[in-house]
Amino acid sequence: MSRTIVDADLRQWEVFASAGPSGYADPAALVFRCRSDGDVPSRGLTVEGDKSEAEAAVLRSTSDELRALLERAQPLS
């Protein structure tokens, strides 16, 4: 499941849960992908818990909470 949020620069971001390193469920990550500007690198943020908990966080979080997490996320290489 994914959600779309808009940042302060009016860019649209898709946020979704992802498995951890090497496909392990724990720790999971939230991935933010800019849908409105393909030149902006995707960002990731490791979260507590497994992928199902990260998916639940995506669904339960407000748009403001997801924007705050986007600000903490680091560019993916």
Coordinates of N, CA, C and O in Angstrom, one line a residue, residues 1-75:
M1 N 0.8 -1.2 0.0 CA 0.0 0.0 0.0 C 0.9 1.2 0.0 O 1.9 1.3 0.7
S2 N 0.5 2.2 -0.8 CA 1.3 3.5 -0.8 C 0.3 4.7 -0.6 O -0.9 4.5 -0.8
R3 N 0.9 5.8 -0.3 CA 0.2 7.0 -0.2 C 0.9 8.1 -0.9 O 2.1 8.0 -1.1
T4 N 0.2 9.2 -1.3 CA 0.9 10.3 -1.9 C 0.8 11.5 -1.0 O -0.3 11.8 -0.4
I5 N 1.9 12.2 -0.8 CA 1.9 13.5 -0.1 C 2.5 14.6 -0.9 O 3.2 14.3 -1.9
V6 N 2.3 15.8 -0.5 CA 2.9 17.0 -1.2 C 3.8 17.7 -0.2 O 3.4 18.0 1.0
D7 N 5.1 18.0 -0.6 CA 6.0 18.6 0.3 C 5.8 20.2 0.2 O 5.0 20.7 -0.5
A8 N 6.7 20.9 1.0 CA 6.6 22.3 1.0 C 6.9 23.0 -0.3 O 6.5 24.1 -0.6
D9 N 7.6 22.3 -1.2 CA 7.9 22.8 -2.6 C 6.9 22.4 -3.6 O 7.1 22.5 -4.8
L10 N 5.8 21.8 -3.1 CA 4.6 21.3 -3.9 C 5.0 20.2 -4.8 O 4.4 20.0 -5.9
R11 N 6.0 19.4 -4.5 CA 6.3 18.2 -5.2 C 5.5 17.1 -4.6 O 5.3 17.0 -3.4
Q12 N 5.1 16.2 -5.5 CA 4.3 15.0 -5.0 C 5.3 13.8 -4.8 O 6.1 13.5 -5.6
W13 N 5.1 13.2 -3.6 CA 5.9 12.1 -3.2 C 5.0 10.9 -3.0 O 4.0 11.0 -2.3
E14 N 5.4 9.7 -3.4 CA 4.8 8.4 -3.1 C 5.6 7.9 -1.9 O 6.8 7.8 -2.0
V15 N 4.9 7.4 -0.9 CA 5.5 6.8 0.2 C 5.0 5.4 0.4 O 3.8 5.1 0.3
F16 N 5.9 4.4 0.6 CA 5.5 3.0 0.8 C 6.6 2.3 1.7 O 7.7 2.8 1.9
A17 N 6.1 1.2 2.2 CA 7.0 0.4 3.1 C 7.8 -0.6 2.2 O 7.4 -1.0 1.1
S18 N 9.1 -0.8 2.7 CA 10.0 -1.7 1.9 C 10.6 -2.7 3.0 O 10.8 -2.3 4.1
A19 N 11.0 -3.8 2.5 CA 11.7 -4.8 3.3 C 13.1 -4.2 3.6 O 13.6 -3.3 2.9
G20 N 13.7 -4.7 4.6 CA 15.0 -4.3 5.0 C 16.1 -4.8 4.1 O 15.9 -5.3 3.0
P21 N 17.4 -4.6 4.5 CA 18.5 -5.0 3.7 C 18.4 -6.5 3.3 O 18.0 -7.3 4.1
S22 N 18.8 -6.8 2.1 CA 18.8 -8.2 1.6 C 17.4 -8.8 1.7 O 17.3 -10.1 1.7
G23 N 16.4 -8.0 1.7 CA 15.0 -8.6 1.7 C 14.5 -9.0 3.0 O 13.3 -9.5 3.1
Y24 N 15.2 -8.9 4.1 CA 14.7 -9.3 5.4 C 13.6 -8.3 5.9 O 13.7 -7.1 5.6
A25 N 12.6 -8.8 6.5 CA 11.5 -8.0 7.0 C 11.9 -7.0 8.0 O 11.2 -5.9 8.2
D26 N 12.9 -7.3 8.8 CA 13.2 -6.4 10.0 C 14.7 -6.1 9.9 O 15.5 -7.0 9.8
P27 N 15.1 -4.8 10.0 CA 14.2 -3.6 10.1 C 13.7 -3.2 8.7 O 14.3 -3.4 7.7
A28 N 12.6 -2.6 8.7 CA 11.9 -2.2 7.5 C 12.3 -0.7 7.2 O 13.0 -0.1 8.0
A29 N 11.9 -0.2 6.1 CA 12.1 1.1 5.7 C 10.9 1.7 5.0 O 10.1 1.0 4.5
L30 N 10.8 3.1 5.2 CA 9.9 3.8 4.4 C 10.6 4.4 3.2 O 11.7 4.9 3.4
V31 N 10.1 4.3 2.0 CA 10.7 4.8 0.8 C 9.8 5.9 0.3 O 8.6 5.8 0.2
F32 N 10.5 7.0 -0.1 CA 9.8 8.2 -0.6 C 10.3 8.4 -2.0 O 11.5 8.5 -2.2
R33 N 9.4 8.4 -3.0 CA 9.7 8.5 -4.4 C 9.0 9.7 -4.9 O 7.8 9.8 -4.8
C34 N 9.8 10.7 -5.5 CA 9.2 11.9 -6.0 C 8.5 11.6 -7.3 O 9.2 11.2 -8.3
R35 N 7.2 11.8 -7.4 CA 6.4 11.5 -8.6 C 6.4 12.7 -9.6 O 6.1 12.5 -10.7
S36 N 6.6 13.9 -9.1 CA 6.5 15.0 -9.9 C 7.8 15.5 -10.5 O 7.7 16.4 -11.4
D37 N 8.9 15.0 -10.1 CA 10.2 15.4 -10.6 C 11.1 14.2 -10.6 O 11.7 13.9 -9.5
G38 N 11.3 13.6 -11.7 CA 12.2 12.4 -11.8 C 13.6 12.6 -11.5 O 14.4 11.7 -11.3
D39 N 14.1 13.9 -11.5 CA 15.5 14.2 -11.2 C 15.8 14.2 -9.7 O 16.9 14.2 -9.3
V40 N 14.7 14.2 -8.9 CA 14.9 14.2 -7.4 C 15.1 12.8 -7.0 O 14.3 11.9 -7.2
P41 N 16.2 12.5 -6.3 CA 16.5 11.1 -5.8 C 15.4 10.7 -4.8 O 15.0 11.4 -4.0
S42 N 15.2 9.4 -4.9 CA 14.3 8.8 -3.9 C 15.0 8.8 -2.5 O 16.2 8.9 -2.4
R43 N 14.2 8.7 -1.5 CA 14.7 8.8 -0.1 C 14.3 7.6 0.7 O 13.2 7.1 0.4
G44 N 15.0 7.2 1.7 CA 14.6 6.1 2.6 C 14.9 6.4 4.0 O 15.7 7.2 4.4
L45 N 14.1 5.8 4.9 CA 14.2 6.0 6.3 C 13.9 4.6 7.0 O 12.8 4.1 6.8
T46 N 14.9 4.1 7.7 CA 14.7 2.9 8.4 C 13.8 3.2 9.6 O 13.9 4.2 10.3
V47 N 12.9 2.2 9.8 CA 11.9 2.4 10.9 C 12.0 1.1 11.8 O 12.4 0.1 11.4
E48 N 11.5 1.3 13.0 CA 11.4 0.2 14.0 C 10.4 -0.8 13.5 O 9.3 -0.4 13.0
G49 N 10.7 -2.1 13.7 CA 9.7 -3.1 13.4 C 9.9 -3.7 12.0 O 10.8 -3.4 11.3
D50 N 8.9 -4.6 11.7 CA 9.0 -5.3 10.4 C 8.2 -4.5 9.3 O 7.6 -3.5 9.6
K51 N 8.2 -5.1 8.1 CA 7.5 -4.5 7.0 C 6.0 -4.3 7.2 O 5.5 -3.2 6.9
S52 N 5.4 -5.2 7.9 CA 3.9 -5.0 8.1 C 3.7 -3.9 9.0 O 2.7 -3.2 8.9
E53 N 4.5 -3.6 10.0 CA 4.4 -2.5 10.9 C 4.6 -1.2 10.2 O 3.9 -0.2 10.4
A54 N 5.6 -1.2 9.2 CA 5.9 0.0 8.4 C 4.7 0.3 7.5 O 4.3 1.4 7.3
E55 N 4.1 -0.8 6.9 CA 2.9 -0.6 6.1 C 1.8 0.0 6.9 O 1.1 0.9 6.4
A56 N 1.6 -0.4 8.1 CA 0.5 0.1 9.0 C 0.8 1.6 9.3 O -0.1 2.4 9.4
A57 N 2.1 1.9 9.5 CA 2.4 3.3 9.8 C 2.1 4.2 8.6 O 1.6 5.3 8.8
V58 N 2.3 3.7 7.4 CA 2.0 4.5 6.2 C 0.5 4.8 6.2 O 0.1 5.9 5.9
L59 N -0.3 3.8 6.5 CA -1.8 4.0 6.5 C -2.3 4.8 7.6 O -3.2 5.6 7.4
R60 N -1.7 4.7 8.8 CA -2.2 5.4 10.0 C -1.7 6.9 10.1 O -2.3 7.7 10.7
S61 N -0.5 7.1 9.6 CA 0.1 8.5 9.7 C -0.7 9.5 9.0 O -1.2 9.3 7.9
T62 N -0.7 10.7 9.6 CA -1.3 11.9 8.9 C -0.3 12.3 7.8 O 0.9 12.0 7.8
S63 N -0.8 13.2 6.9 CA 0.1 13.7 5.9 C 1.2 14.5 6.5 O 2.4 14.5 6.0
D64 N 0.9 15.3 7.6 CA 1.9 16.1 8.2 C 3.0 15.2 8.8 O 4.2 15.5 8.8
E65 N 2.6 14.1 9.4 CA 3.6 13.1 10.0 C 4.5 12.5 8.9 O 5.7 12.4 9.1
L66 N 3.9 12.2 7.8 CA 4.7 11.6 6.7 C 5.6 12.7 6.1 O 6.7 12.3 5.7
R67 N 5.2 13.9 6.0 CA 6.1 15.0 5.6 C 7.3 15.1 6.5 O 8.4 15.4 6.1
A68 N 7.0 15.0 7.8 CA 8.1 15.1 8.8 C 9.1 14.0 8.6 O 10.3 14.1 8.7
L69 N 8.6 12.8 8.3 CA 9.5 11.6 8.1 C 10.2 11.8 6.8 O 11.4 11.5 6.7
L70 N 9.6 12.4 5.8 CA 10.3 12.7 4.5 C 11.5 13.6 4.8 O 12.6 13.4 4.2
E71 N 11.3 14.6 5.6 CA 12.4 15.5 5.9 C 13.6 14.8 6.6 O 14.8 15.2 6.4
R72 N 13.3 13.7 7.3 CA 14.4 13.0 8.0 C 15.0 11.9 7.1 O 16.1 11.4 7.4
A73 N 14.4 11.5 6.0 CA 14.8 10.5 5.1 C 16.1 10.9 4.4 O 16.3 12.1 4.1
Q74 N 16.9 9.9 4.1 CA 18.2 10.2 3.4 C 18.1 9.7 2.0 O 17.4 8.7 1.7
P75 N 18.8 10.4 1.0 CA 18.8 10.0 -0.4 C 19.3 8.5 -0.5 O 20.2 8.1 0.1

